[in-house]
Every structure is written in C-alpha cells, then in structure tokens.
C-alpha cells in the first residue's frame, strides 16, 4: 500500500507540474510574456500557487523548466546527440543538415517556441539568459565533437555560417507567423515554399563543407 501511495504521489506531482508548464505556455501564446504572473499561472493551472515553490523553487525555477521544454537547441543536449549516433567521419555534415531542417519545422509548428523567440530578444531576464547559455553549451559540445576536428582553423568561419543560417531560419518563421507569408518571393507558409527552403539548407550545407574544407586543404 505504501508503494502504491508513493507512486500515486509522484504521478500527482508530475500532473501538477505539467499543469503549471501548460499554463505558462497558454499565457505566453495568448497574452504575451508580460502577462506571466504567478497568480494567473496558478489560476489557469488550477493548482495552488504555493506548489510552484514546492515543485520549482519559485517563479524562476518554473520559467527555467518551461524554457528547457520549448527551446529547440536547449533540447539538443549531449544525451540527445548520443542517441542520434551522428556520423563523425563527415564532420557533422548530415547531422547539422538534419538539425537545421528539424529546427525550421519545429519553430513553424510550435506557437510557444515562436513566442519564446520574441521574448528572448525583447526582455533581459535571468531565465532567458540561462536558456541562451545552455544553447551555447550544447552547441559547443556539438562543434567540438564533430566540426572542430574537421574544419580546424576554419571553425570561426563555419560558426559564423551556422549563426547566419540558424538566425535566418528563425526569422523567416517568425516573419511568416506575424507579418505575412511571402519573404523574398518565397511563400514560407506553402508546402512548395518550405520545400524550397529545405533544399536551400541542403545546398548551403553542402557548399560549406565542400568549399570551406577545400580552402583549408590548399
């Protein structure tokens, strides 16, 4: 009986935590980050606000956990990379192509991720800074594991290319969600338009690995 009671307590805790996390997402997508107040989160979750302190240690802890569940690159940590078992022999080419295409689709289909991106460039906040630091930490793990041995002294250029591509894909999704679907004549909201973007990702990755590596070998 004690074992069943403990298991039930754990399930209740996890359900309550999910209610809080879902409430944060609902407020963020419907009212924006400025409306994220502890009383409102608890009211929408239908759980006593005291449990935010019990489960998360407070509002910052709740925000930290929410951000980790939503940001694409924070979720791509060392354990996730190990699960994927990337091909180290190609310098991470196939891995980063798959990740960028997946990021493009993830942000497009996730309204919470879109709001999170807007929030991250609109307001200085401890939780957001922590998220950005985790993004960089995970990115550094990937670079050192696969790309640095491949590009060596050209890594600075490679990093810059990746920064431009990640930022560009974020922006196109945000633009299509907020101000219209056509950007540079490409309809980001149409199947054909999105397929063209994905082909462009593959082309740019292929060109980067082909030309940057050949420059290094000269």
mmCIF file of C-alpha atoms in Angstrom, residues 18-126:
data_model
loop_
_atom_site.group_PDB
_atom_site.id
_atom_site.type_symbol
_atom_site.label_atom_id
_atom_site.label_comp_id
_atom_site.label_asym_id
_atom_site.label_seq_id
_atom_site.Cartn_x
_atom_site.Cartn_y
_atom_site.Cartn_z
ATOM 1 C CA UNK A 18 2.598 19.743 -16.278
ATOM 2 C CA UNK A 19 -0.466 21.878 -15.497
ATOM 3 C CA UNK A 20 1.822 24.731 -14.443
ATOM 4 C CA UNK A 21 4.013 24.349 -17.540
ATOM 5 C CA UNK A 22 0.949 24.194 -19.801
ATOM 6 C CA UNK A 23 -0.456 27.298 -18.105
ATOM 7 C CA UNK A 24 2.758 29.203 -18.813
ATOM 8 C CA UNK A 25 2.531 28.212 -22.474
ATOM 9 C CA UNK A 26 -1.128 29.208 -22.711
ATOM 10 C CA UNK A 27 -0.498 32.653 -21.224
ATOM 11 C CA UNK A 28 2.582 33.194 -23.356
ATOM 12 C CA UNK A 29 0.774 32.391 -26.611
ATOM 13 C CA UNK A 30 -2.467 34.260 -25.833
ATOM 14 C CA UNK A 31 -1.364 37.271 -23.784
ATOM 15 C CA UNK A 32 2.419 37.506 -24.144
ATOM 16 C CA UNK A 33 5.317 37.275 -21.703
ATOM 17 C CA UNK A 34 4.313 40.436 -19.811
ATOM 18 C CA UNK A 35 1.218 38.585 -18.548
ATOM 19 C CA UNK A 36 3.198 35.782 -16.909
ATOM 20 C CA UNK A 37 2.239 36.409 -13.273
ATOM 21 C CA UNK A 38 2.335 33.750 -10.593
ATOM 22 C CA UNK A 39 -1.330 34.206 -9.565
ATOM 23 C CA UNK A 40 -2.548 33.960 -13.158
ATOM 24 C CA UNK A 41 -0.418 30.883 -13.854
ATOM 25 C CA UNK A 42 -1.806 29.144 -10.766
ATOM 26 C CA UNK A 43 -5.370 30.126 -11.658
ATOM 27 C CA UNK A 44 -5.131 28.701 -15.170
ATOM 28 C CA UNK A 45 -3.345 25.583 -13.906
ATOM 29 C CA UNK A 46 -5.998 25.095 -11.245
ATOM 30 C CA UNK A 47 -3.307 24.339 -8.676
ATOM 31 C CA UNK A 48 -2.420 26.253 -5.502
ATOM 32 C CA UNK A 49 0.345 28.756 -6.277
ATOM 33 C CA UNK A 50 2.284 27.513 -3.251
ATOM 34 C CA UNK A 51 3.052 24.383 -5.243
ATOM 35 C CA UNK A 52 5.105 26.475 -7.672
ATOM 36 C CA UNK A 53 7.561 26.988 -4.823
ATOM 37 C CA UNK A 54 7.319 23.330 -3.762
ATOM 38 C CA UNK A 55 7.874 21.879 -7.229
ATOM 39 C CA UNK A 56 10.055 24.519 -8.900
ATOM 40 C CA UNK A 57 11.519 26.569 -6.062
ATOM 41 C CA UNK A 58 9.671 29.647 -7.297
ATOM 42 C CA UNK A 59 8.865 31.536 -10.476
ATOM 43 C CA UNK A 60 12.444 31.463 -11.826
ATOM 44 C CA UNK A 61 12.580 27.690 -11.464
ATOM 45 C CA UNK A 62 9.255 27.329 -13.249
ATOM 46 C CA UNK A 63 10.480 29.541 -16.084
ATOM 47 C CA UNK A 64 13.753 27.594 -16.312
ATOM 48 C CA UNK A 65 11.929 24.293 -16.713
ATOM 49 C CA UNK A 66 9.421 25.721 -19.178
ATOM 50 C CA UNK A 67 12.166 27.164 -21.361
ATOM 51 C CA UNK A 68 14.041 23.860 -21.383
ATOM 52 C CA UNK A 69 10.940 22.087 -22.660
ATOM 53 C CA UNK A 70 10.364 24.523 -25.523
ATOM 54 C CA UNK A 71 13.649 25.724 -26.980
ATOM 55 C CA UNK A 72 14.893 23.529 -29.820
ATOM 56 C CA UNK A 73 18.636 23.868 -29.268
ATOM 57 C CA UNK A 74 18.477 23.527 -25.483
ATOM 58 C CA UNK A 75 16.774 20.174 -26.026
ATOM 59 C CA UNK A 76 19.582 19.001 -28.331
ATOM 60 C CA UNK A 77 21.954 18.158 -25.483
ATOM 61 C CA UNK A 78 24.805 15.652 -25.277
ATOM 62 C CA UNK A 79 22.472 12.766 -24.389
ATOM 63 C CA UNK A 80 20.246 13.504 -27.393
ATOM 64 C CA UNK A 81 23.284 13.667 -29.681
ATOM 65 C CA UNK A 82 24.460 10.287 -28.380
ATOM 66 C CA UNK A 83 21.034 8.795 -29.121
ATOM 67 C CA UNK A 84 21.219 10.008 -32.712
ATOM 68 C CA UNK A 85 24.713 8.499 -33.109
ATOM 69 C CA UNK A 86 25.933 11.035 -35.674
ATOM 70 C CA UNK A 87 28.455 10.140 -38.350
ATOM 71 C CA UNK A 88 31.722 11.674 -37.159
ATOM 72 C CA UNK A 89 33.505 10.861 -40.412
ATOM 73 C CA UNK A 90 31.614 13.501 -42.428
ATOM 74 C CA UNK A 91 32.450 16.297 -39.989
ATOM 75 C CA UNK A 92 28.852 16.571 -38.832
ATOM 76 C CA UNK A 93 27.513 17.414 -42.284
ATOM 77 C CA UNK A 94 24.494 15.076 -42.264
ATOM 78 C CA UNK A 95 23.806 15.814 -38.594
ATOM 79 C CA UNK A 96 23.701 19.611 -38.899
ATOM 80 C CA UNK A 97 21.609 19.439 -42.094
ATOM 81 C CA UNK A 98 19.040 17.287 -40.310
ATOM 82 C CA UNK A 99 19.098 19.548 -37.241
ATOM 83 C CA UNK A 100 18.544 22.755 -39.235
ATOM 84 C CA UNK A 101 15.659 21.270 -41.218
ATOM 85 C CA UNK A 102 14.155 19.930 -37.993
ATOM 86 C CA UNK A 103 14.569 23.345 -36.314
ATOM 87 C CA UNK A 104 12.832 25.004 -39.272
ATOM 88 C CA UNK A 105 9.815 22.699 -38.916
ATOM 89 C CA UNK A 106 9.803 22.792 -35.107
ATOM 90 C CA UNK A 107 9.525 26.571 -34.849
ATOM 91 C CA UNK A 108 6.975 26.748 -37.664
ATOM 92 C CA UNK A 109 4.682 24.254 -35.938
ATOM 93 C CA UNK A 110 5.204 25.455 -32.359
ATOM 94 C CA UNK A 111 3.500 28.737 -31.466
ATOM 95 C CA UNK A 112 5.022 28.639 -27.983
ATOM 96 C CA UNK A 113 8.514 28.437 -29.500
ATOM 97 C CA UNK A 114 7.698 31.463 -31.666
ATOM 98 C CA UNK A 115 6.580 33.499 -28.645
ATOM 99 C CA UNK A 116 9.665 32.336 -26.770
ATOM 100 C CA UNK A 117 11.906 33.662 -29.531
ATOM 101 C CA UNK A 118 10.179 37.038 -29.385
ATOM 102 C CA UNK A 119 10.553 37.068 -25.612
ATOM 103 C CA UNK A 120 14.251 36.208 -25.761
ATOM 104 C CA UNK A 121 15.052 39.308 -27.846
ATOM 105 C CA UNK A 122 12.621 41.640 -26.067
ATOM 106 C CA UNK A 123 13.424 41.424 -22.381
ATOM 107 C CA UNK A 124 16.515 40.777 -20.244
ATOM 108 C CA UNK A 125 15.659 38.012 -17.785
ATOM 109 C CA UNK A 126 17.708 35.563 -15.735
#
